[in-house]
PDB file of C-alpha atoms in Angstrom:
ATOM      1  CA  UNK A1098       0.000   0.000   0.000  1.00 46.00           C
ATOM      2  CA  UNK A1099       2.817   2.317   0.919  1.00 42.00           C
ATOM      3  CA  UNK A1100       4.492   1.461  -2.378  1.00 46.00           C
ATOM      4  CA  UNK A1101       1.313   2.362  -4.309  1.00 41.00           C
ATOM      5  CA  UNK A1102       1.006   5.716  -2.515  1.00 40.00           C
ATOM      6  CA  UNK A1103       4.594   6.519  -3.418  1.00 43.00           C
ATOM      7  CA  UNK A1104       3.934   5.741  -7.076  1.00 40.00           C
ATOM      8  CA  UNK A1105       0.745   7.847  -6.983  1.00 38.00           C
ATOM      9  CA  UNK A1106       2.586  10.764  -5.340  1.00 40.00           C
ATOM     10  CA  UNK A1107       5.367  10.782  -7.948  1.00 41.00           C
ATOM     11  CA  UNK A1108       2.846  10.421 -10.782  1.00 43.00           C
ATOM     12  CA  UNK A1109       0.897  13.427  -9.493  1.00 40.00           C
ATOM     13  CA  UNK A1110       4.102  15.418  -9.162  1.00 39.00           C
ATOM     14  CA  UNK A1111       5.036  14.639 -12.770  1.00 43.00           C
ATOM     15  CA  UNK A1112       1.608  15.741 -14.013  1.00 39.00           C
ATOM     16  CA  UNK A1113       1.924  19.075 -12.176  1.00 37.00           C
ATOM     17  CA  UNK A1114       5.434  19.630 -13.489  1.00 40.00           C
ATOM     18  CA  UNK A1115       4.448  18.742 -17.043  1.00 38.00           C
ATOM     19  CA  UNK A1116       1.442  21.048 -16.853  1.00 42.00           C
ATOM     20  CA  UNK A1117       3.657  23.848 -15.632  1.00 46.00           C
ATOM     21  CA  UNK A1118       6.179  23.228 -18.387  1.00 43.00           C
ATOM     22  CA  UNK A1119       3.429  23.166 -20.996  1.00 43.00           C
ATOM     23  CA  UNK A1120       2.010  26.453 -19.774  1.00 45.00           C
ATOM     24  CA  UNK A1121       5.470  27.984 -19.627  1.00 43.00           C
ATOM     25  CA  UNK A1122       6.245  26.701 -23.125  1.00 43.00           C
ATOM     26  CA  UNK A1123       2.983  28.157 -24.409  1.00 44.00           C
ATOM     27  CA  UNK A1124       3.800  31.516 -22.808  1.00 47.00           C
ATOM     28  CA  UNK A1125       7.322  31.449 -24.243  1.00 41.00           C
ATOM     29  CA  UNK A1126       5.993  30.651 -27.711  1.00 45.00           C
ATOM     30  CA  UNK A1127       3.423  33.449 -27.455  1.00 47.00           C
ATOM     31  CA  UNK A1128       6.066  35.901 -26.292  1.00 46.00           C
ATOM     32  CA  UNK A1129       8.404  34.819 -29.070  1.00 42.00           C
ATOM     33  CA  UNK A1130       5.638  35.149 -31.676  1.00 46.00           C
ATOM     34  CA  UNK A1131       4.790  38.624 -30.362  1.00 45.00           C
ATOM     35  CA  UNK A1132       8.439  39.674 -30.423  1.00 46.00           C
ATOM     36  CA  UNK A1133       8.876  38.332 -33.938  1.00 42.00           C
ATOM     37  CA  UNK A1134       5.751  40.138 -35.111  1.00 43.00           C
ATOM     38  CA  UNK A1135       6.891  43.377 -33.500  1.00 42.00           C
ATOM     39  CA  UNK A1136      10.355  43.002 -34.980  1.00 40.00           C
ATOM     40  CA  UNK A1137       8.817  42.214 -38.351  1.00 40.00           C
ATOM     41  CA  UNK A1138       6.788  45.416 -38.258  1.00 40.00           C
ATOM     42  CA  UNK A1139       9.417  47.708 -36.827  1.00 40.00           C
ATOM     43  CA  UNK A1140      12.527  46.464 -38.580  1.00 39.00           C
ATOM     44  CA  UNK A1141      11.303  44.817 -41.764  1.00 45.00           C
ATOM     45  CA  UNK A1142       9.090  47.685 -42.929  1.00 49.00           C
ATOM     46  CA  UNK A1143       5.906  45.612 -42.846  1.00 54.00           C
ATOM     47  CA  UNK A1144       3.986  48.145 -40.773  1.00 61.00           C
ATOM     48  CA  UNK A1145       1.309  49.770 -42.958  1.00 70.00           C
ATOM     49  CA  UNK A1146       2.388  53.283 -43.872  1.00 69.00           C
ATOM     50  CA  UNK A1147      -0.946  54.685 -42.705  1.00 65.00           C
ATOM     51  CA  UNK A1148      -0.907  52.871 -39.327  1.00 69.00           C
ATOM     52  CA  UNK A1149       0.060  56.063 -37.481  1.00 80.00           C
ATOM     53  CA  UNK A1150      -0.266  59.298 -39.541  1.00 80.00           C
ATOM     54  CA  UNK A1151       2.741  61.577 -39.232  1.00 92.00           C
ATOM     55  CA  UNK A1152       3.834  65.112 -39.965  1.00 94.00           C
ATOM     56  CA  UNK A1153       6.724  65.404 -42.399  1.00 96.00           C
ATOM     57  CA  UNK A1154       9.308  68.090 -43.121  1.00 98.00           C
ATOM     58  CA  UNK A1155      10.787  68.509 -46.624  1.00 98.00           C
ATOM     59  CA  UNK A1156      13.588  70.950 -47.459  1.00 98.00           C
ATOM     60  CA  UNK A1157      13.993  71.662 -51.177  1.00 98.00           C
ATOM     61  CA  UNK A1158      17.117  73.488 -52.337  1.00 98.00           C
ATOM     62  CA  UNK A1159      18.606  74.270 -55.719  1.00 97.00           C
ATOM     63  CA  UNK A1160      17.851  76.033 -58.973  1.00 97.00           C
ATOM     64  CA  UNK A1161      14.820  76.979 -61.076  1.00 96.00           C
ATOM     65  CA  UNK A1162      13.489  73.403 -61.057  1.00 97.00           C
ATOM     66  CA  UNK A1163      13.059  73.693 -57.303  1.00 97.00           C
ATOM     67  CA  UNK A1164      11.557  77.156 -57.652  1.00 96.00           C
ATOM     68  CA  UNK A1165       9.120  75.818 -60.269  1.00 96.00           C
ATOM     69  CA  UNK A1166       9.901  78.142 -63.170  1.00 96.00           C
ATOM     70  CA  UNK A1167       7.669  77.224 -66.106  1.00 94.00           C
ATOM     71  CA  UNK A1168       4.759  75.902 -64.070  1.00 93.00           C
ATOM     72  CA  UNK A1169       1.496  77.708 -63.545  1.00 88.00           C
ATOM     73  CA  UNK A1170       1.600  80.614 -61.050  1.00 82.00           C
ATOM     74  CA  UNK A1171       1.588  79.399 -57.447  1.00 73.00           C
ATOM     75  CA  UNK A1172       1.491  75.730 -58.497  1.00 78.00           C
ATOM     76  CA  UNK A1173       4.911  75.002 -56.997  1.00 82.00           C
ATOM     77  CA  UNK A1174       6.486  72.986 -59.801  1.00 94.00           C
ATOM     78  CA  UNK A1175       7.264  69.319 -59.116  1.00 97.00           C
ATOM     79  CA  UNK A1176       6.931  69.779 -55.339  1.00 97.00           C
ATOM     80  CA  UNK A1177       3.171  70.293 -55.662  1.00 96.00           C
ATOM     81  CA  UNK A1178       2.698  66.975 -57.458  1.00 97.00           C
ATOM     82  CA  UNK A1179       5.092  65.165 -55.134  1.00 98.00           C
ATOM     83  CA  UNK A1180       3.211  66.379 -52.060  1.00 97.00           C
ATOM     84  CA  UNK A1181      -0.047  65.121 -53.559  1.00 96.00           C
ATOM     85  CA  UNK A1182       1.417  61.654 -54.187  1.00 97.00           C
ATOM     86  CA  UNK A1183       2.862  61.435 -50.673  1.00 97.00           C
ATOM     87  CA  UNK A1184      -0.431  62.478 -49.068  1.00 96.00           C
ATOM     88  CA  UNK A1185      -2.275  59.803 -51.029  1.00 95.00           C
ATOM     89  CA  UNK A1186      -0.246  57.106 -49.245  1.00 93.00           C
ATOM     90  CA  UNK A1187      -2.145  57.941 -46.047  1.00 92.00           C
ATOM     91  CA  UNK A1188       1.145  57.953 -44.153  1.00 92.00           C
ATOM     92  CA  UNK A1189       1.153  61.691 -43.479  1.00 95.00           C
ATOM     93  CA  UNK A1190      -1.400  63.963 -41.897  1.00 94.00           C
ATOM     94  CA  UNK A1191       0.595  67.028 -42.905  1.00 95.00           C
ATOM     95  CA  UNK A1192       3.633  67.779 -45.091  1.00 97.00           C
ATOM     96  CA  UNK A1193       5.575  71.006 -44.663  1.00 97.00           C
ATOM     97  CA  UNK A1194       7.653  71.909 -47.716  1.00 97.00           C
ATOM     98  CA  UNK A1195      10.302  74.603 -47.440  1.00 97.00           C
ATOM     99  CA  UNK A1196      11.303  75.812 -50.907  1.00 97.00           C
ATOM    100  CA  UNK A1197      14.711  77.495 -51.247  1.00 97.00           C
ATOM    101  CA  UNK A1198      14.909  77.343 -55.032  1.00 96.00           C
ATOM    102  CA  UNK A1199      16.675  80.204 -56.826  1.00 97.00           C
ATOM    103  CA  UNK A1200      16.533  80.691 -60.562  1.00 95.00           C
ATOM    104  CA  UNK A1201      19.982  80.460 -62.199  1.00 95.00           C
ATOM    105  CA  UNK A1202      21.627  78.807 -59.177  1.00 97.00           C
ATOM    106  CA  UNK A1203      24.891  76.916 -59.831  1.00 97.00           C
ATOM    107  CA  UNK A1204      26.651  74.409 -57.584  1.00 98.00           C
ATOM    108  CA  UNK A1205      29.211  76.943 -56.324  1.00 97.00           C
ATOM    109  CA  UNK A1206      26.439  79.414 -55.462  1.00 98.00           C
ATOM    110  CA  UNK A1207      24.370  76.788 -53.676  1.00 98.00           C
ATOM    111  CA  UNK A1208      27.429  75.864 -51.614  1.00 97.00           C
ATOM    112  CA  UNK A1209      27.641  79.455 -50.425  1.00 97.00           C
ATOM    113  CA  UNK A1210      23.942  79.529 -49.549  1.00 97.00           C
ATOM    114  CA  UNK A1211      24.352  76.501 -47.290  1.00 97.00           C
ATOM    115  CA  UNK A1212      26.034  78.874 -44.865  1.00 96.00           C
ATOM    116  CA  UNK A1213      22.820  80.862 -44.378  1.00 97.00           C
ATOM    117  CA  UNK A1214      21.320  80.264 -40.951  1.00 98.00           C
ATOM    118  CA  UNK A1215      17.719  79.951 -42.179  1.00 97.00           C
ATOM    119  CA  UNK A1216      18.690  77.191 -44.593  1.00 98.00           C
ATOM    120  CA  UNK A1217      20.835  75.454 -41.962  1.00 98.00           C
ATOM    121  CA  UNK A1218      17.956  75.440 -39.443  1.00 98.00           C
ATOM    122  CA  UNK A1219      15.523  74.082 -42.037  1.00 98.00           C
ATOM    123  CA  UNK A1220      17.889  71.365 -43.206  1.00 98.00           C
ATOM    124  CA  UNK A1221      18.514  70.283 -39.614  1.00 98.00           C
ATOM    125  CA  UNK A1222      14.840  69.539 -38.992  1.00 97.00           C
ATOM    126  CA  UNK A1223      14.105  67.990 -42.401  1.00 98.00           C
ATOM    127  CA  UNK A1224      13.087  64.378 -42.877  1.00 98.00           C
ATOM    128  CA  UNK A1225      13.805  64.633 -46.599  1.00 98.00           C
ATOM    129  CA  UNK A1226      16.134  66.954 -48.510  1.00 98.00           C
ATOM    130  CA  UNK A1227      15.563  67.419 -52.252  1.00 98.00           C
ATOM    131  CA  UNK A1228      18.182  68.963 -54.540  1.00 98.00           C
ATOM    132  CA  UNK A1229      18.020  70.173 -58.140  1.00 98.00           C
ATOM    133  CA  UNK A1230      21.336  71.521 -59.398  1.00 98.00           C
ATOM    134  CA  UNK A1231      23.731  71.265 -62.318  1.00 96.00           C
ATOM    135  CA  UNK A1232      21.803  72.643 -65.280  1.00 95.00           C
ATOM    136  CA  UNK A1233      23.155  76.150 -64.817  1.00 96.00           C
ATOM    137  CA  UNK A1234      26.707  74.826 -64.545  1.00 96.00           C
ATOM    138  CA  UNK A1235      26.223  73.427 -68.040  1.00 93.00           C
ATOM    139  CA  UNK A1236      24.688  76.684 -69.276  1.00 92.00           C
ATOM    140  CA  UNK A1237      27.659  78.657 -67.946  1.00 93.00           C
ATOM    141  CA  UNK A1238      29.973  76.605 -70.167  1.00 92.00           C
ATOM    142  CA  UNK A1239      27.690  77.087 -73.174  1.00 86.00           C
ATOM    143  CA  UNK A1240      27.549  80.854 -72.694  1.00 86.00           C
ATOM    144  CA  UNK A1241      31.277  81.116 -72.107  1.00 83.00           C
ATOM    145  CA  UNK A1242      32.224  79.192 -75.256  1.00 80.00           C
ATOM    146  CA  UNK A1243      29.299  79.994 -77.540  1.00 73.00           C
ATOM    147  CA  UNK A1244      31.448  80.822 -80.589  1.00 74.00           C
ATOM    148  CA  UNK A1245      33.653  77.714 -80.450  1.00 80.00           C
ATOM    149  CA  UNK A1246      31.725  75.278 -78.285  1.00 77.00           C
ATOM    150  CA  UNK A1247      33.238  71.811 -78.102  1.00 84.00           C
ATOM    151  CA  UNK A1248      32.482  68.756 -76.011  1.00 86.00           C
ATOM    152  CA  UNK A1249      35.990  68.994 -74.547  1.00 89.00           C
ATOM    153  CA  UNK A1250      34.879  72.202 -72.776  1.00 89.00           C
ATOM    154  CA  UNK A1251      32.393  70.166 -70.771  1.00 91.00           C
ATOM    155  CA  UNK A1252      34.854  67.361 -70.054  1.00 92.00           C
ATOM    156  CA  UNK A1253      37.383  69.878 -68.743  1.00 93.00           C
ATOM    157  CA  UNK A1254      34.754  71.335 -66.413  1.00 94.00           C
ATOM    158  CA  UNK A1255      33.744  67.986 -64.909  1.00 96.00           C
ATOM    159  CA  UNK A1256      36.415  67.788 -62.155  1.00 96.00           C
ATOM    160  CA  UNK A1257      35.316  71.130 -60.682  1.00 97.00           C
ATOM    161  CA  UNK A1258      31.670  70.090 -60.915  1.00 97.00           C
ATOM    162  CA  UNK A1259      32.442  66.780 -59.219  1.00 97.00           C
ATOM    163  CA  UNK A1260      34.242  68.576 -56.403  1.00 98.00           C
ATOM    164  CA  UNK A1261      31.308  70.956 -55.916  1.00 98.00           C
ATOM    165  CA  UNK A1262      28.776  68.113 -55.771  1.00 98.00           C
ATOM    166  CA  UNK A1263      30.961  66.224 -53.312  1.00 98.00           C
ATOM    167  CA  UNK A1264      31.277  69.269 -51.050  1.00 98.00           C
ATOM    168  CA  UNK A1265      27.555  69.982 -51.349  1.00 98.00           C
ATOM    169  CA  UNK A1266      26.527  66.497 -50.252  1.00 98.00           C
ATOM    170  CA  UNK A1267      29.110  66.392 -47.475  1.00 98.00           C
ATOM    171  CA  UNK A1268      27.997  69.755 -46.120  1.00 98.00           C
ATOM    172  CA  UNK A1269      24.360  68.628 -46.144  1.00 98.00           C
ATOM    173  CA  UNK A1270      25.281  65.446 -44.299  1.00 98.00           C
ATOM    174  CA  UNK A1271      27.237  67.459 -41.738  1.00 98.00           C
ATOM    175  CA  UNK A1272      24.136  69.572 -41.092  1.00 98.00           C
ATOM    176  CA  UNK A1273      21.741  66.631 -40.930  1.00 98.00           C
ATOM    177  CA  UNK A1274      23.055  63.113 -40.338  1.00 97.00           C
ATOM    178  CA  UNK A1275      19.704  61.318 -40.664  1.00 96.00           C
ATOM    179  CA  UNK A1276      17.683  62.960 -43.443  1.00 98.00           C
ATOM    180  CA  UNK A1277      17.077  61.061 -46.658  1.00 98.00           C
ATOM    181  CA  UNK A1278      18.600  63.031 -49.527  1.00 98.00           C
ATOM    182  CA  UNK A1279      17.520  62.886 -53.183  1.00 98.00           C
ATOM    183  CA  UNK A1280      19.682  64.553 -55.812  1.00 98.00           C
ATOM    184  CA  UNK A1281      17.712  65.092 -59.022  1.00 98.00           C
ATOM    185  CA  UNK A1282      19.713  64.870 -62.233  1.00 98.00           C
ATOM    186  CA  UNK A1283      19.915  67.177 -65.246  1.00 97.00           C
ATOM    187  CA  UNK A1284      18.225  66.762 -68.614  1.00 95.00           C
ATOM    188  CA  UNK A1285      18.690  67.820 -72.244  1.00 92.00           C
ATOM    189  CA  UNK A1286      16.083  70.477 -73.124  1.00 88.00           C
ATOM    190  CA  UNK A1287      17.299  70.526 -76.727  1.00 81.00           C
ATOM    191  CA  UNK A1288      16.440  66.882 -77.448  1.00 70.00           C
ATOM    192  CA  UNK A1289      12.853  67.777 -78.364  1.00 62.00           C
ATOM    193  CA  UNK A1290      13.656  70.877 -80.428  1.00 60.00           C
ATOM    194  CA  UNK A1291      16.952  69.816 -82.023  1.00 62.00           C
ATOM    195  CA  UNK A1292      17.182  66.011 -81.818  1.00 59.00           C
ATOM    196  CA  UNK A1293      20.062  66.021 -84.314  1.00 54.00           C
ATOM    197  CA  UNK A1294      22.453  67.434 -81.708  1.00 64.00           C
ATOM    198  CA  UNK A1295      23.344  64.201 -79.941  1.00 71.00           C
ATOM    199  CA  UNK A1296      26.366  65.705 -78.188  1.00 81.00           C
ATOM    200  CA  UNK A1297      24.116  67.275 -75.563  1.00 86.00           C
ATOM    201  CA  UNK A1298      22.828  63.852 -74.588  1.00 89.00           C
ATOM    202  CA  UNK A1299      26.425  62.790 -74.029  1.00 91.00           C
ATOM    203  CA  UNK A1300      27.078  65.873 -71.891  1.00 92.00           C
ATOM    204  CA  UNK A1301      23.974  65.208 -69.791  1.00 94.00           C
ATOM    205  CA  UNK A1302      25.067  61.597 -69.305  1.00 95.00           C
ATOM    206  CA  UNK A1303      28.497  62.750 -68.106  1.00 94.00           C
ATOM    207  CA  UNK A1304      26.965  65.214 -65.634  1.00 95.00           C
ATOM    208  CA  UNK A1305      24.502  62.662 -64.304  1.00 98.00           C
ATOM    209  CA  UNK A1306      27.187  59.993 -64.009  1.00 97.00           C
ATOM    210  CA  UNK A1307      29.237  62.321 -61.803  1.00 97.00           C
ATOM    211  CA  UNK A1308      26.198  63.085 -59.621  1.00 97.00           C
ATOM    212  CA  UNK A1309      25.290  59.413 -59.308  1.00 98.00           C
ATOM    213  CA  UNK A1310      28.859  58.510 -58.390  1.00 98.00           C
ATOM    214  CA  UNK A1311      29.034  61.168 -55.677  1.00 98.00           C
ATOM    215  CA  UNK A1312      25.664  60.198 -54.209  1.00 98.00           C
ATOM    216  CA  UNK A1313      26.915  56.627 -53.920  1.00 97.00           C
ATOM    217  CA  UNK A1314      29.627  57.800 -51.525  1.00 97.00           C
ATOM    218  CA  UNK A1315      27.036  58.526 -48.825  1.00 97.00           C
ATOM    219  CA  UNK A1316      24.487  56.448 -46.983  1.00 96.00           C
ATOM    220  CA  UNK A1317      20.786  57.289 -47.210  1.00 97.00           C
ATOM    221  CA  UNK A1318      21.312  59.370 -50.357  1.00 98.00           C
ATOM    222  CA  UNK A1319      19.793  58.619 -53.757  1.00 98.00           C
ATOM    223  CA  UNK A1320      20.012  59.878 -57.324  1.00 98.00           C
ATOM    224  CA  UNK A1321      16.896  60.538 -59.422  1.00 98.00           C
ATOM    225  CA  UNK A1322      17.444  60.324 -63.186  1.00 98.00           C
ATOM    226  CA  UNK A1323      14.942  62.466 -65.113  1.00 97.00           C
ATOM    227  CA  UNK A1324      16.763  62.664 -68.474  1.00 95.00           C
ATOM    228  CA  UNK A1325      14.501  60.127 -70.183  1.00 94.00           C
ATOM    229  CA  UNK A1326      11.428  62.289 -69.513  1.00 95.00           C
ATOM    230  CA  UNK A1327      12.699  64.804 -72.050  1.00 91.00           C
ATOM    231  CA  UNK A1328      13.591  62.172 -74.647  1.00 87.00           C
ATOM    232  CA  UNK A1329      10.139  60.620 -74.969  1.00 82.00           C
ATOM    233  CA  UNK A1330       8.717  63.124 -77.469  1.00 81.00           C
ATOM    234  CA  UNK A1331       6.181  64.481 -74.980  1.00 87.00           C
ATOM    235  CA  UNK A1332       5.226  68.139 -74.741  1.00 91.00           C
ATOM    236  CA  UNK A1333       6.992  68.724 -71.433  1.00 94.00           C
ATOM    237  CA  UNK A1334       8.719  72.077 -72.038  1.00 92.00           C
ATOM    238  CA  UNK A1335       7.581  75.563 -71.076  1.00 90.00           C
ATOM    239  CA  UNK A1336       6.421  77.286 -74.274  1.00 87.00           C
ATOM    240  CA  UNK A1337       7.901  80.673 -73.362  1.00 90.00           C
ATOM    241  CA  UNK A1338      11.501  79.503 -73.180  1.00 88.00           C
ATOM    242  CA  UNK A1339      11.559  75.836 -74.279  1.00 87.00           C
ATOM    243  CA  UNK A1340      14.086  75.199 -71.563  1.00 90.00           C
ATOM    244  CA  UNK A1341      12.202  74.775 -68.294  1.00 95.00           C
ATOM    245  CA  UNK A1342       9.552  72.094 -67.782  1.00 96.00           C
ATOM    246  CA  UNK A1343       5.866  72.904 -68.037  1.00 95.00           C
ATOM    247  CA  UNK A1344       3.266  71.457 -65.677  1.00 96.00           C
ATOM    248  CA  UNK A1345       3.330  68.076 -67.406  1.00 96.00           C
ATOM    249  CA  UNK A1346       7.122  68.071 -67.207  1.00 96.00           C
ATOM    250  CA  UNK A1347       7.029  68.832 -63.492  1.00 97.00           C
ATOM    251  CA  UNK A1348       4.415  66.162 -62.929  1.00 97.00           C
ATOM    252  CA  UNK A1349       6.707  63.635 -64.648  1.00 97.00           C
ATOM    253  CA  UNK A1350       9.646  64.777 -62.507  1.00 98.00           C
ATOM    254  CA  UNK A1351       7.523  64.371 -59.366  1.00 98.00           C
ATOM    255  CA  UNK A1352       6.616  60.842 -60.483  1.00 98.00           C
ATOM    256  CA  UNK A1353      10.315  60.010 -60.902  1.00 98.00           C
ATOM    257  CA  UNK A1354      11.129  61.330 -57.421  1.00 98.00           C
ATOM    258  CA  UNK A1355       8.188  59.515 -55.850  1.00 98.00           C
ATOM    259  CA  UNK A1356       9.119  56.238 -57.548  1.00 98.00           C
ATOM    260  CA  UNK A1357      12.663  56.571 -56.209  1.00 98.00           C
ATOM    261  CA  UNK A1358      11.234  57.192 -52.749  1.00 97.00           C
ATOM    262  CA  UNK A1359       9.254  53.981 -53.012  1.00 96.00           C
ATOM    263  CA  UNK A1360      12.268  52.056 -54.320  1.00 95.00           C
ATOM    264  CA  UNK A1361      14.559  53.362 -51.590  1.00 95.00           C
ATOM    265  CA  UNK A1362      12.135  52.105 -48.898  1.00 93.00           C
ATOM    266  CA  UNK A1363      12.753  54.970 -46.468  1.00 93.00           C
ATOM    267  CA  UNK A1364       9.248  56.409 -46.234  1.00 92.00           C
ATOM    268  CA  UNK A1365       8.392  54.592 -42.981  1.00 90.00           C
ATOM    269  CA  UNK A1366      11.207  56.465 -41.199  1.00 91.00           C
ATOM    270  CA  UNK A1367       9.984  59.974 -42.019  1.00 95.00           C
ATOM    271  CA  UNK A1368       7.966  62.273 -39.815  1.00 92.00           C
ATOM    272  CA  UNK A1369       6.681  62.570 -36.271  1.00 87.00           C
ATOM    273  CA  UNK A1370       3.680  60.453 -35.217  1.00 83.00           C
ATOM    274  CA  UNK A1371       0.452  62.337 -34.579  1.00 67.00           C
ATOM    275  CA  UNK A1372      -1.091  60.464 -31.642  1.00 54.00           C
ATOM    276  CA  UNK A1373      -4.018  62.099 -29.922  1.00 45.00           C
ATOM    277  CA  UNK A1374      -5.015  60.886 -26.479  1.00 40.00           C
ATOM    278  CA  UNK A1375      -8.634  59.840 -26.220  1.00 40.00           C
ATOM    279  CA  UNK A1376     -11.000  61.525 -23.813  1.00 37.00           C
ATOM    280  CA  UNK A1377     -14.195  60.449 -22.098  1.00 40.00           C
ATOM    281  CA  UNK A1378     -17.270  62.200 -23.360  1.00 39.00           C
ATOM    282  CA  UNK A1379     -19.859  63.032 -20.709  1.00 37.00           C
TER     283      UNK A1379
END
């Protein structure tokens, strides 16, 4: 009888221990599943973009493409269309765009402007920094060698342009270590009007190659190629100067920037969450 009680006691003890282990295992599995799900959302970019709406800060610097020359009055050039596309994602409750575009701006002039306190303060708080630059550097060479223009003039100017782009990107990164930066390339406005002049396509390719190469030297920076937009035979040029984009041209540029934003998979890191505490209604 005593032997049977001993067996019963140990059997009961084993059942209790096994039950405890099973419960503990279940809890551990649940905790692990929760951790994996959280990690999946937070670190694998599987959280829906519109899960928590955010406010976003964009700083746009550069030349007439940033200013929006050629677009309808007060339409804002490509930035207007880009803002619309970003808002349609549902990820942002508000987008603040700070436009520092200056018509005729070259890389050396933009470098000087980066010392202005207003621009520094805006860049510091930006989630995204957009840059359009380079077209006026090309135009300076054209104007300076108009009587005997040769492709070698552009090749000789490339080292200085490369140095300016490198300094520009480095200075921006020194001001803001975390912002996502998009450098928008240059295009050939003459391809639609004078398609026979193929040399300008070569020049644009050289300029864009330099910009792409310099962007690749930094993390969280991306190059947006827009040259093909102006080679598709579309009516994308401003009729008063046939140099700047019109509204369709700016819309196409905005599409190119937005597509690069999607491809770069950084959108989930931008902005400050807008969380409103609930209140009890009486």
